[in-house]
């Protein structure tokens, strides 16, 4: 039977000692940390050849010698010379009130050498640091042989003292010495756990559980020049290298270096680049260039490279020059198995003289999410901080919130007592140590100590002492990504400040690049400074103020130049006026005729080519500004293009049939209507220098874009299904002409591609981790669903299906089905089609009902929300339902409610400026792409088959007002009157005059 099994049945079994010498029973004792035994001095004083026997551990024994003897307090500490296997220190409780607590104690007496139990009540403290013990009536008494026995407190669940004397006048009374007198023996000031701090090379002696991985990495480095250790945040990548791999390399005589400030590369040994994903997030182009330089360098020198990075950063690093090397270098760090976790938990404790209560390591292993070693290390650190002597307890574990709650518990404790102003400064400091990761989350960033304002430096010093931040090499940063991912307080701050932090990160990048702040970016910066001046770092405020001064100087120069030019133009006009007078009448007539013809051409082009119609109308007005026809044509164009900022003039962005986008909106694929044009993929359409690539297809092509924008899937009658790696789109990585699909979808994690093959009545699934492997086909006949996605596990299918609601109306629900059997695994709540949508690659359902929006995770069952909506704004007029209507934008990240937009991952509402007629621009069209630029919304949308772009100002959510389905036709000067026609219940237009205020 193991020590854990013994202590589970009897907590004192593995620590109770019977002391004997020369065949005589001396007394009782109990095991202390460090293979020591505590007993009374009078028990062993004057005896030689004392042996410690363990009556509850199969009769094991060990010789002992006296380590410490205090006859004044009657305390003896003995050393076990040959500790038996399976023994462990007694679980103790220090510095607790003991009054009226029930106790029990086991003593080995001449009458009962195998032990006898006595129970009673602790009556109170007496002189001489003794606590009186009152034994229960009609019970065994404390007699000779009980001296040195550990006293177990039933309420505290641990040993609180040691029996030292019994009363000479009352057999029912005895005394104990509190366990605190043994503090130097039962307490430990050595914390074997690192908490959120990464293991260092000097921590190799307390890094356990990864021996197999270290050995494998050593073998990999023997046969290849580069290893890219990849895994999710918190999986222990940095610790594995620093405390596992590097010590082994140094033992073998290998030099290991990290990049210095000058970024110079060594020519031999091993170069270690830790947390390379932070460089990718900060500047993807620079990170790619750095990796290309390293790949070229190791091809020329006997240098090996080890780098760590999060899995999601790999795709952003690949270039044609590094694809082969990086593909071979990737080494995926697997989550630790339960037995490995047990080693990581128990071995450091044993070497530090600590002990776990029975069953606690098993509970911790059970609670630890796969790959989340940062959470595990945090709870172990907090268990040590809340230990009872050398014991790590269930009670502390529960109070800390178990594995998943300990980190938040500790971090919130640090914030407690800061007060309102202190919390405001803490929020400024902690959020400034993050930056958006380009998707929907945040990553760590370091800040120069010198860039912090004095009040934040003071707070950073305080937080560093509590290990909530790390200060080193003149920089400040969060100790681990886990604080961002698993601390609800910080997460809520980041979600609330998402717009501000995104703008701030953008401005940091602009400043660091040396670019000037001008135009809309300067206007946006001025707005943020006016709104949140105290939250903008001083260095950014200086950058903005410098740009404002430059802007004012430029304006003054332009005004001077304009005045001079105007005077010269006036003089020129006077001199030429005489010459032109005679020709004006003839020229005016010709212009009037030309303008009329241009107006006619604009009318003809209006339906099929809106951008050409706009150009013709402008040409007509320029030809004859006084022409009523030209003014009329221009006014029609003004109404049509209201709210559009930019025209996409490239031929591939005109006559477009469909548009799909990546989740961050950076990659957009457009499918043409024309049979003689290819699908075109665009990068950075929102930016100043967009680029594109053409993918050879035909007019009947289906298109699907992976959420990260790295792969495009197409299907057409001639070629079947093809998959293109967009970093190298010259040839498809998958080509299967046998498949004729009517729907293509990528899974949310990008690993699987699904094709609904109507011809063969099957669902076809490719595993993109191995594009060369044949696809798996699942028979699936007579599909009754509207929309479908492959599950991220490759074994399930998510569909949207129609069901009959209790009131007789038709609702839509999301259903998760088993691919092999078609059996239903889970379904979401239902809603009418206009109040329902799948998001996040089909893994979540957005359902709006009863004035509230909820997001349902179809695989975990978790529900986000409800997020309150304003029915007066969002409910469709003339509807028989009380659900709110929305559509999902092309990126899948935003829900569009008329003039209101929700970022569904955070529940954040954004409203477009009500004075701008944007309802038709943002709602109702499935081919609308929204991208949050950290302030205004960037919008790409299709209208009349052409791609159009605009920037939509945003404001806090709209106040309640009646929402109508309308089309703006005209606006009076001043903007207070609008002329609209409204769709009534019958669907026919009804003329209305409407005031906007």
PDB file of N, CA and C in Angstrom, residues 318-359:
ATOM      1  N   UNK A 318       5.905  32.408 -42.716  1.00  0.00           N
ATOM      2  CA  UNK A 318       6.367  31.672 -43.890  1.00  0.00           C
ATOM      3  C   UNK A 318       6.531  32.596 -45.091  1.00  0.00           C
ATOM      4  N   UNK A 319       7.684  32.495 -45.745  1.00  0.00           N
ATOM      5  CA  UNK A 319       7.931  33.165 -47.017  1.00  0.00           C
ATOM      6  C   UNK A 319       8.510  32.118 -47.970  1.00  0.00           C
ATOM      7  N   UNK A 320       8.563  32.421 -49.268  1.00  0.00           N
ATOM      8  CA  UNK A 320       9.162  31.441 -50.197  1.00  0.00           C
ATOM      9  C   UNK A 320      10.588  31.041 -49.814  1.00  0.00           C
ATOM     10  N   UNK A 321      11.339  31.969 -49.178  1.00  0.00           N
ATOM     11  CA  UNK A 321      12.731  31.676 -48.842  1.00  0.00           C
ATOM     12  C   UNK A 321      12.879  30.863 -47.557  1.00  0.00           C
ATOM     13  N   UNK A 322      11.830  30.819 -46.734  1.00  0.00           N
ATOM     14  CA  UNK A 322      11.945  30.112 -45.453  1.00  0.00           C
ATOM     15  C   UNK A 322      10.980  28.944 -45.328  1.00  0.00           C
ATOM     16  N   UNK A 323      10.117  28.744 -46.322  1.00  0.00           N
ATOM     17  CA  UNK A 323       9.054  27.737 -46.199  1.00  0.00           C
ATOM     18  C   UNK A 323       9.621  26.348 -45.942  1.00  0.00           C
ATOM     19  N   UNK A 324      10.614  25.936 -46.729  1.00  0.00           N
ATOM     20  CA  UNK A 324      11.149  24.584 -46.579  1.00  0.00           C
ATOM     21  C   UNK A 324      11.845  24.414 -45.238  1.00  0.00           C
ATOM     22  N   UNK A 325      12.699  25.376 -44.889  1.00  0.00           N
ATOM     23  CA  UNK A 325      13.451  25.272 -43.635  1.00  0.00           C
ATOM     24  C   UNK A 325      12.516  25.299 -42.433  1.00  0.00           C
ATOM     25  N   UNK A 326      11.520  26.216 -42.449  1.00  0.00           N
ATOM     26  CA  UNK A 326      10.606  26.327 -41.319  1.00  0.00           C
ATOM     27  C   UNK A 326       9.711  25.098 -41.223  1.00  0.00           C
ATOM     28  N   UNK A 327       9.288  24.569 -42.389  1.00  0.00           N
ATOM     29  CA  UNK A 327       8.450  23.378 -42.376  1.00  0.00           C
ATOM     30  C   UNK A 327       9.154  22.190 -41.734  1.00  0.00           C
ATOM     31  N   UNK A 328      10.437  22.049 -42.004  1.00  0.00           N
ATOM     32  CA  UNK A 328      11.207  20.958 -41.407  1.00  0.00           C
ATOM     33  C   UNK A 328      11.519  21.225 -39.939  1.00  0.00           C
ATOM     34  N   UNK A 329      11.566  22.508 -39.571  1.00  0.00           N
ATOM     35  CA  UNK A 329      12.015  22.868 -38.219  1.00  0.00           C
ATOM     36  C   UNK A 329      10.925  22.751 -37.174  1.00  0.00           C
ATOM     37  N   UNK A 330       9.664  22.813 -37.590  1.00  0.00           N
ATOM     38  CA  UNK A 330       8.574  22.886 -36.608  1.00  0.00           C
ATOM     39  C   UNK A 330       8.538  21.614 -35.758  1.00  0.00           C
ATOM     40  N   UNK A 331       8.543  21.815 -34.449  1.00  0.00           N
ATOM     41  CA  UNK A 331       8.463  20.724 -33.465  1.00  0.00           C
ATOM     42  C   UNK A 331       7.348  21.081 -32.501  1.00  0.00           C
ATOM     43  N   UNK A 332       6.251  20.353 -32.569  1.00  0.00           N
ATOM     44  CA  UNK A 332       5.067  20.676 -31.771  1.00  0.00           C
ATOM     45  C   UNK A 332       5.215  20.137 -30.358  1.00  0.00           C
ATOM     46  N   UNK A 333       5.072  21.013 -29.389  1.00  0.00           N
ATOM     47  CA  UNK A 333       5.149  20.620 -27.986  1.00  0.00           C
ATOM     48  C   UNK A 333       3.791  20.096 -27.541  1.00  0.00           C
ATOM     49  N   UNK A 334       3.769  18.820 -27.187  1.00  0.00           N
ATOM     50  CA  UNK A 334       2.507  18.178 -26.797  1.00  0.00           C
ATOM     51  C   UNK A 334       2.189  18.491 -25.333  1.00  0.00           C
ATOM     52  N   UNK A 335       0.900  18.516 -24.994  1.00  0.00           N
ATOM     53  CA  UNK A 335       0.543  18.691 -23.568  1.00  0.00           C
ATOM     54  C   UNK A 335       1.119  17.559 -22.734  1.00  0.00           C
ATOM     55  N   UNK A 336       1.414  17.843 -21.477  1.00  0.00           N
ATOM     56  CA  UNK A 336       1.977  16.837 -20.575  1.00  0.00           C
ATOM     57  C   UNK A 336       0.926  15.791 -20.229  1.00  0.00           C
ATOM     58  N   UNK A 337       1.360  14.540 -20.175  1.00  0.00           N
ATOM     59  CA  UNK A 337       0.483  13.457 -19.759  1.00  0.00           C
ATOM     60  C   UNK A 337       0.298  13.509 -18.236  1.00  0.00           C
ATOM     61  N   UNK A 338      -0.758  12.850 -17.719  1.00  0.00           N
ATOM     62  CA  UNK A 338      -0.998  12.905 -16.266  1.00  0.00           C
ATOM     63  C   UNK A 338       0.206  12.510 -15.428  1.00  0.00           C
ATOM     64  N   UNK A 339       0.934  11.451 -15.845  1.00  0.00           N
ATOM     65  CA  UNK A 339       2.082  11.027 -15.045  1.00  0.00           C
ATOM     66  C   UNK A 339       3.198  12.071 -15.078  1.00  0.00           C
ATOM     67  N   UNK A 340       3.322  12.813 -16.206  1.00  0.00           N
ATOM     68  CA  UNK A 340       4.310  13.887 -16.268  1.00  0.00           C
ATOM     69  C   UNK A 340       3.906  15.046 -15.352  1.00  0.00           C
ATOM     70  N   UNK A 341       2.621  15.346 -15.341  1.00  0.00           N
ATOM     71  CA  UNK A 341       2.139  16.407 -14.453  1.00  0.00           C
ATOM     72  C   UNK A 341       2.396  16.040 -12.997  1.00  0.00           C
ATOM     73  N   UNK A 342       2.187  14.774 -12.646  1.00  0.00           N
ATOM     74  CA  UNK A 342       2.442  14.341 -11.268  1.00  0.00           C
ATOM     75  C   UNK A 342       3.917  14.582 -10.897  1.00  0.00           C
ATOM     76  N   UNK A 343       4.823  14.281 -11.826  1.00  0.00           N
ATOM     77  CA  UNK A 343       6.243  14.532 -11.546  1.00  0.00           C
ATOM     78  C   UNK A 343       6.500  16.018 -11.338  1.00  0.00           C
ATOM     79  N   UNK A 344       5.932  16.853 -12.218  1.00  0.00           N
ATOM     80  CA  UNK A 344       6.147  18.297 -12.109  1.00  0.00           C
ATOM     81  C   UNK A 344       5.575  18.854 -10.816  1.00  0.00           C
ATOM     82  N   UNK A 345       4.535  18.218 -10.296  1.00  0.00           N
ATOM     83  CA  UNK A 345       3.887  18.684  -9.066  1.00  0.00           C
ATOM     84  C   UNK A 345       4.612  18.160  -7.830  1.00  0.00           C
ATOM     85  N   UNK A 346       4.915  16.864  -7.783  1.00  0.00           N
ATOM     86  CA  UNK A 346       5.338  16.219  -6.547  1.00  0.00           C
ATOM     87  C   UNK A 346       6.846  16.238  -6.315  1.00  0.00           C
ATOM     88  N   UNK A 347       7.655  16.068  -7.371  1.00  0.00           N
ATOM     89  CA  UNK A 347       9.105  15.962  -7.153  1.00  0.00           C
ATOM     90  C   UNK A 347       9.681  17.246  -6.563  1.00  0.00           C
ATOM     91  N   UNK A 348       9.336  18.453  -7.085  1.00  0.00           N
ATOM     92  CA  UNK A 348       9.883  19.663  -6.453  1.00  0.00           C
ATOM     93  C   UNK A 348       9.469  19.785  -4.988  1.00  0.00           C
ATOM     94  N   UNK A 349       8.238  19.383  -4.666  1.00  0.00           N
ATOM     95  CA  UNK A 349       7.777  19.474  -3.278  1.00  0.00           C
ATOM     96  C   UNK A 349       8.573  18.542  -2.378  1.00  0.00           C
ATOM     97  N   UNK A 350       8.796  17.314  -2.836  1.00  0.00           N
ATOM     98  CA  UNK A 350       9.535  16.365  -2.029  1.00  0.00           C
ATOM     99  C   UNK A 350      10.952  16.858  -1.759  1.00  0.00           C
ATOM    100  N   UNK A 351      11.598  17.437  -2.777  1.00  0.00           N
ATOM    101  CA  UNK A 351      12.975  17.898  -2.601  1.00  0.00           C
ATOM    102  C   UNK A 351      13.046  19.149  -1.725  1.00  0.00           C
ATOM    103  N   UNK A 352      11.936  19.860  -1.611  1.00  0.00           N
ATOM    104  CA  UNK A 352      11.892  21.043  -0.754  1.00  0.00           C
ATOM    105  C   UNK A 352      11.367  20.709   0.637  1.00  0.00           C
ATOM    106  N   UNK A 353      11.115  19.433   0.907  1.00  0.00           N
ATOM    107  CA  UNK A 353      10.606  19.031   2.212  1.00  0.00           C
ATOM    108  C   UNK A 353       9.147  19.343   2.404  1.00  0.00           C
ATOM    109  N   UNK A 354       8.381  19.468   1.313  1.00  0.00           N
ATOM    110  CA  UNK A 354       6.949  19.746   1.383  1.00  0.00           C
ATOM    111  C   UNK A 354       6.166  18.461   1.170  1.00  0.00           C
ATOM    112  N   UNK A 355       4.925  18.495   1.587  1.00  0.00           N
ATOM    113  CA  UNK A 355       4.069  17.318   1.404  1.00  0.00           C
ATOM    114  C   UNK A 355       2.667  17.760   1.034  1.00  0.00           C
ATOM    115  N   UNK A 356       2.008  16.971   0.194  1.00  0.00           N
ATOM    116  CA  UNK A 356       0.621  17.206  -0.202  1.00  0.00           C
ATOM    117  C   UNK A 356      -0.303  16.352   0.657  1.00  0.00           C
ATOM    118  N   UNK A 357      -1.447  16.913   0.994  1.00  0.00           N
ATOM    119  CA  UNK A 357      -2.467  16.090   1.623  1.00  0.00           C
ATOM    120  C   UNK A 357      -2.920  15.019   0.635  1.00  0.00           C
ATOM    121  N   UNK A 358      -3.378  13.914   1.178  1.00  0.00           N
ATOM    122  CA  UNK A 358      -3.775  12.774   0.349  1.00  0.00           C
ATOM    123  C   UNK A 358      -4.814  13.200  -0.689  1.00  0.00           C
ATOM    124  N   UNK A 359      -4.550  12.824  -1.953  1.00  0.00           N
ATOM    125  CA  UNK A 359      -5.499  13.086  -3.033  1.00  0.00           C
ATOM    126  C   UNK A 359      -5.367  14.446  -3.678  1.00  0.00           C
TER     127      UNK A 359
END
